[in-house]
Short mmCIF file of C-alpha atoms in Angstrom, two decimals:
data_model
loop_
_atom_site.label_atom_id
_atom_site.label_comp_id
_atom_site.label_asym_id
_atom_site.label_seq_id
_atom_site.Cartn_x
_atom_site.Cartn_y
_atom_site.Cartn_z
CA MET G 1 -1.35 -22.26 -35.72
CA ASN G 2 -0.02 -19.41 -37.80
CA ASP G 3 3.73 -19.11 -37.22
CA ASP G 4 3.61 -15.40 -38.16
CA SER G 5 1.11 -14.50 -35.43
CA VAL G 6 2.37 -12.94 -32.25
CA PRO G 7 0.18 -13.47 -29.18
CA PRO G 8 -0.83 -10.38 -27.19
CA ARG G 9 1.37 -9.50 -24.25
CA ASP G 10 0.57 -7.99 -20.85
CA THR G 11 2.45 -7.31 -17.61
CA VAL G 12 1.37 -8.13 -14.06
CA TYR G 13 3.01 -6.57 -11.04
CA VAL G 14 4.18 -8.32 -7.90
CA PRO G 15 4.27 -6.16 -4.75
CA GLU G 16 7.61 -4.54 -3.91
CA ARG G 17 7.61 -6.19 -0.49
CA ILE G 18 6.60 -9.82 -0.36
CA GLU G 19 5.27 -10.84 3.04
CA PHE G 20 5.36 -14.58 2.47
CA PRO G 21 7.96 -17.33 2.21
CA ARG G 22 9.57 -17.82 -1.21
CA LEU G 23 7.84 -21.19 -1.52
CA LEU G 24 4.43 -19.47 -1.68
CA ASP G 25 5.37 -17.26 -4.65
CA PHE G 26 2.88 -18.31 -7.36
CA TYR G 27 5.39 -17.71 -10.19
CA GLU G 28 8.36 -20.07 -9.92
CA LEU G 29 11.94 -19.10 -10.70
CA GLN G 30 12.52 -19.88 -14.36
CA SER G 31 16.24 -19.80 -15.10
CA GLU G 32 18.37 -22.81 -16.03
CA GLU G 33 19.89 -22.69 -12.54
CA GLU G 34 16.46 -22.92 -10.89
CA THR G 35 14.41 -25.37 -12.98
CA ARG G 36 14.94 -28.19 -15.44
CA ILE G 37 11.97 -27.00 -17.53
CA HIS G 38 13.52 -23.58 -18.19
CA GLY G 39 13.10 -24.26 -21.94
CA PHE G 40 9.33 -23.90 -21.50
CA TYR G 41 9.79 -20.40 -20.04
CA ASP G 42 12.46 -19.45 -22.59
CA ARG G 43 10.03 -20.28 -25.39
CA LEU G 44 7.14 -18.54 -23.63
CA ARG G 45 9.29 -15.38 -23.39
CA GLU G 46 9.65 -15.62 -27.19
CA GLY G 47 5.85 -15.87 -27.57
CA VAL G 48 5.63 -19.65 -28.06
CA LEU G 49 3.55 -21.92 -25.85
CA SER G 50 5.25 -25.31 -25.77
CA THR G 51 5.58 -28.56 -23.92
CA THR G 52 7.71 -31.67 -24.06
CA ARG G 53 7.36 -34.62 -26.45
CA CYS G 54 8.92 -37.98 -25.68
CA GLU G 55 11.31 -39.04 -28.44
CA ASN G 56 10.92 -42.68 -27.35
CA CYS G 57 7.11 -43.13 -27.39
CA ASP G 58 5.99 -39.82 -28.99
CA ALA G 59 3.78 -38.94 -25.99
CA ILE G 60 3.02 -35.28 -25.34
CA HIS G 61 2.32 -34.18 -21.77
CA PHE G 62 1.45 -30.82 -20.28
CA PRO G 63 2.99 -29.38 -18.22
CA PRO G 64 6.49 -30.03 -19.58
CA ARG G 65 8.34 -32.96 -18.01
CA VAL G 66 11.91 -34.10 -17.58
CA VAL G 67 10.88 -37.78 -17.65
CA CYS G 68 8.06 -39.24 -19.71
CA PRO G 69 5.37 -40.57 -17.34
CA LYS G 70 4.26 -43.06 -20.00
CA CYS G 71 7.54 -44.89 -20.78
CA MET G 72 9.95 -43.33 -18.21
CA SER G 73 12.37 -42.13 -20.91
CA ASP G 74 14.29 -38.91 -20.32
CA ASP G 75 14.77 -38.36 -24.07
CA LEU G 76 12.37 -35.40 -24.36
CA SER G 77 12.30 -32.42 -26.71
CA TYR G 78 10.20 -29.27 -26.80
CA THR G 79 7.33 -28.94 -29.26
CA ALA G 80 5.21 -25.88 -29.99
CA LEU G 81 1.56 -25.93 -28.99
CA PRO G 82 -1.35 -24.10 -30.63
CA HIS G 83 -2.12 -20.66 -29.23
CA ASP G 84 -5.88 -21.11 -29.72
CA GLY G 85 -8.38 -23.35 -28.03
CA THR G 86 -11.86 -23.63 -26.56
CA LEU G 87 -13.14 -23.40 -23.01
CA PHE G 88 -13.82 -26.90 -21.70
CA ALA G 89 -14.84 -25.65 -18.24
CA PHE G 90 -14.49 -22.48 -16.19
CA SER G 91 -15.18 -20.99 -12.78
CA VAL G 92 -14.75 -17.70 -11.00
CA VAL G 93 -12.42 -16.97 -8.09
CA ARG G 94 -14.23 -14.63 -5.72
CA GLY G 95 -12.04 -15.09 -2.67
CA SER G 96 -9.07 -17.09 -1.40
CA ALA G 97 -6.98 -16.12 -4.42
CA PRO G 98 -3.29 -17.00 -4.43
CA ILE G 99 -1.09 -14.61 -2.48
CA GLY G 100 -0.46 -11.48 -4.54
CA MET G 101 -3.71 -11.89 -6.52
CA ALA G 102 -6.26 -10.99 -3.82
CA GLU G 103 -6.80 -7.54 -5.35
CA ASP G 104 -7.64 -9.18 -8.72
CA VAL G 105 -10.79 -10.97 -7.51
CA PRO G 106 -13.13 -11.78 -9.01
CA PHE G 107 -11.33 -13.43 -11.94
CA VAL G 108 -12.06 -16.37 -14.19
CA ILE G 109 -10.03 -19.58 -14.36
CA GLY G 110 -10.66 -22.19 -16.99
CA ILE G 111 -9.69 -25.46 -18.57
CA VAL G 112 -8.69 -24.92 -22.21
CA ASP G 113 -8.71 -27.60 -24.91
CA LEU G 114 -5.95 -26.61 -27.31
CA GLU G 115 -6.91 -26.64 -30.97
CA GLY G 116 -5.82 -29.66 -33.04
CA ILE G 117 -3.91 -31.48 -30.29
CA ASP G 118 -4.84 -33.64 -27.30
CA VAL G 119 -3.67 -31.15 -24.67
CA ARG G 120 -5.96 -29.65 -22.05
CA LEU G 121 -4.53 -27.10 -19.62
CA SER G 122 -5.70 -24.80 -16.87
CA ALA G 123 -5.22 -21.06 -17.10
CA ARG G 124 -6.57 -17.75 -16.00
CA ILE G 125 -9.01 -16.26 -18.52
CA ASP G 126 -8.59 -12.50 -18.85
CA GLY G 127 -10.86 -10.02 -20.56
CA ALA G 128 -14.25 -11.47 -19.67
CA ALA G 129 -16.48 -11.83 -16.65
CA TYR G 130 -17.81 -15.24 -15.67
CA GLU G 131 -21.31 -14.41 -16.88
CA ASP G 132 -19.98 -13.42 -20.32
CA LEU G 133 -18.44 -16.85 -21.02
CA SER G 134 -19.82 -20.19 -22.18
CA ILE G 135 -18.33 -23.65 -22.52
CA GLY G 136 -16.99 -23.95 -26.07
CA ASP G 137 -16.00 -20.27 -26.36
CA ARG G 138 -12.84 -19.74 -28.39
CA VAL G 139 -9.85 -18.36 -26.50
CA THR G 140 -6.33 -17.36 -27.48
CA LEU G 141 -2.99 -17.23 -25.69
CA LYS G 142 -1.89 -14.14 -23.79
CA ILE G 143 1.68 -13.82 -22.49
CA VAL G 144 2.12 -12.20 -19.08
CA ASP G 145 5.46 -10.72 -18.02
CA ILE G 146 5.94 -10.87 -14.25
CA ASP G 147 7.20 -7.57 -12.88
CA GLY G 148 8.19 -7.51 -9.26
CA PRO G 149 10.89 -7.19 -6.66
CA ARG G 150 12.87 -10.19 -7.86
CA ASP G 151 15.65 -9.65 -10.40
CA GLU G 152 14.66 -12.73 -12.42
CA ASP G 153 13.01 -12.37 -15.82
CA ARG G 154 9.75 -14.28 -15.31
CA VAL G 155 6.80 -14.92 -17.60
CA PHE G 156 3.55 -16.89 -17.52
CA TYR G 157 0.55 -17.57 -19.74
CA ARG G 158 -3.13 -16.79 -19.66
CA PHE G 159 -5.88 -16.92 -22.24
CA GLU G 160 -8.48 -14.39 -23.36
CA PRO G 161 -11.61 -14.66 -25.49
CA VAL G 162 -10.96 -14.48 -29.24
CA GLY G 163 -11.51 -10.96 -30.50
CA HIS G 164 -10.63 -9.34 -27.16
CA GLU G 165 -8.32 -6.35 -27.41
CA SER G 166 -5.42 -6.50 -24.92
CA GLU G 167 -5.01 -3.53 -22.63
#
């Protein structure tokens, strides 16, 4: 990972009026008052994909944790993750998308093997149709700012094929 590189950034919009209970909002509240993994979102806002590393057994788990599932220690610290990876698997969502994403269908979701580390994560893959992708394709991190009716500053991550120009 090149520390000087800045991942591309995009913004998604949440409808002004949300017709569903707060618990069904796909993007969780990310402040220190709302979640114990707020450090993950703070770093993502700064353009860094990260997760937690156990200081006791050195295990790395994604998503970030507050307790290590391997040794049960709560002595965890954040560690940066690579912004590049390869598609391990992917599929297309043609219907039954999460609330607020129905107008985005079809879209691709995938499992990404991060480069140089034993972390595999799921993410939306922007910038390519299902038929344009193959297992093993290189992808890179894309930061998505969440714009919507809530006052909270929210952010999430996606990936896009390497060489894709962000809109």
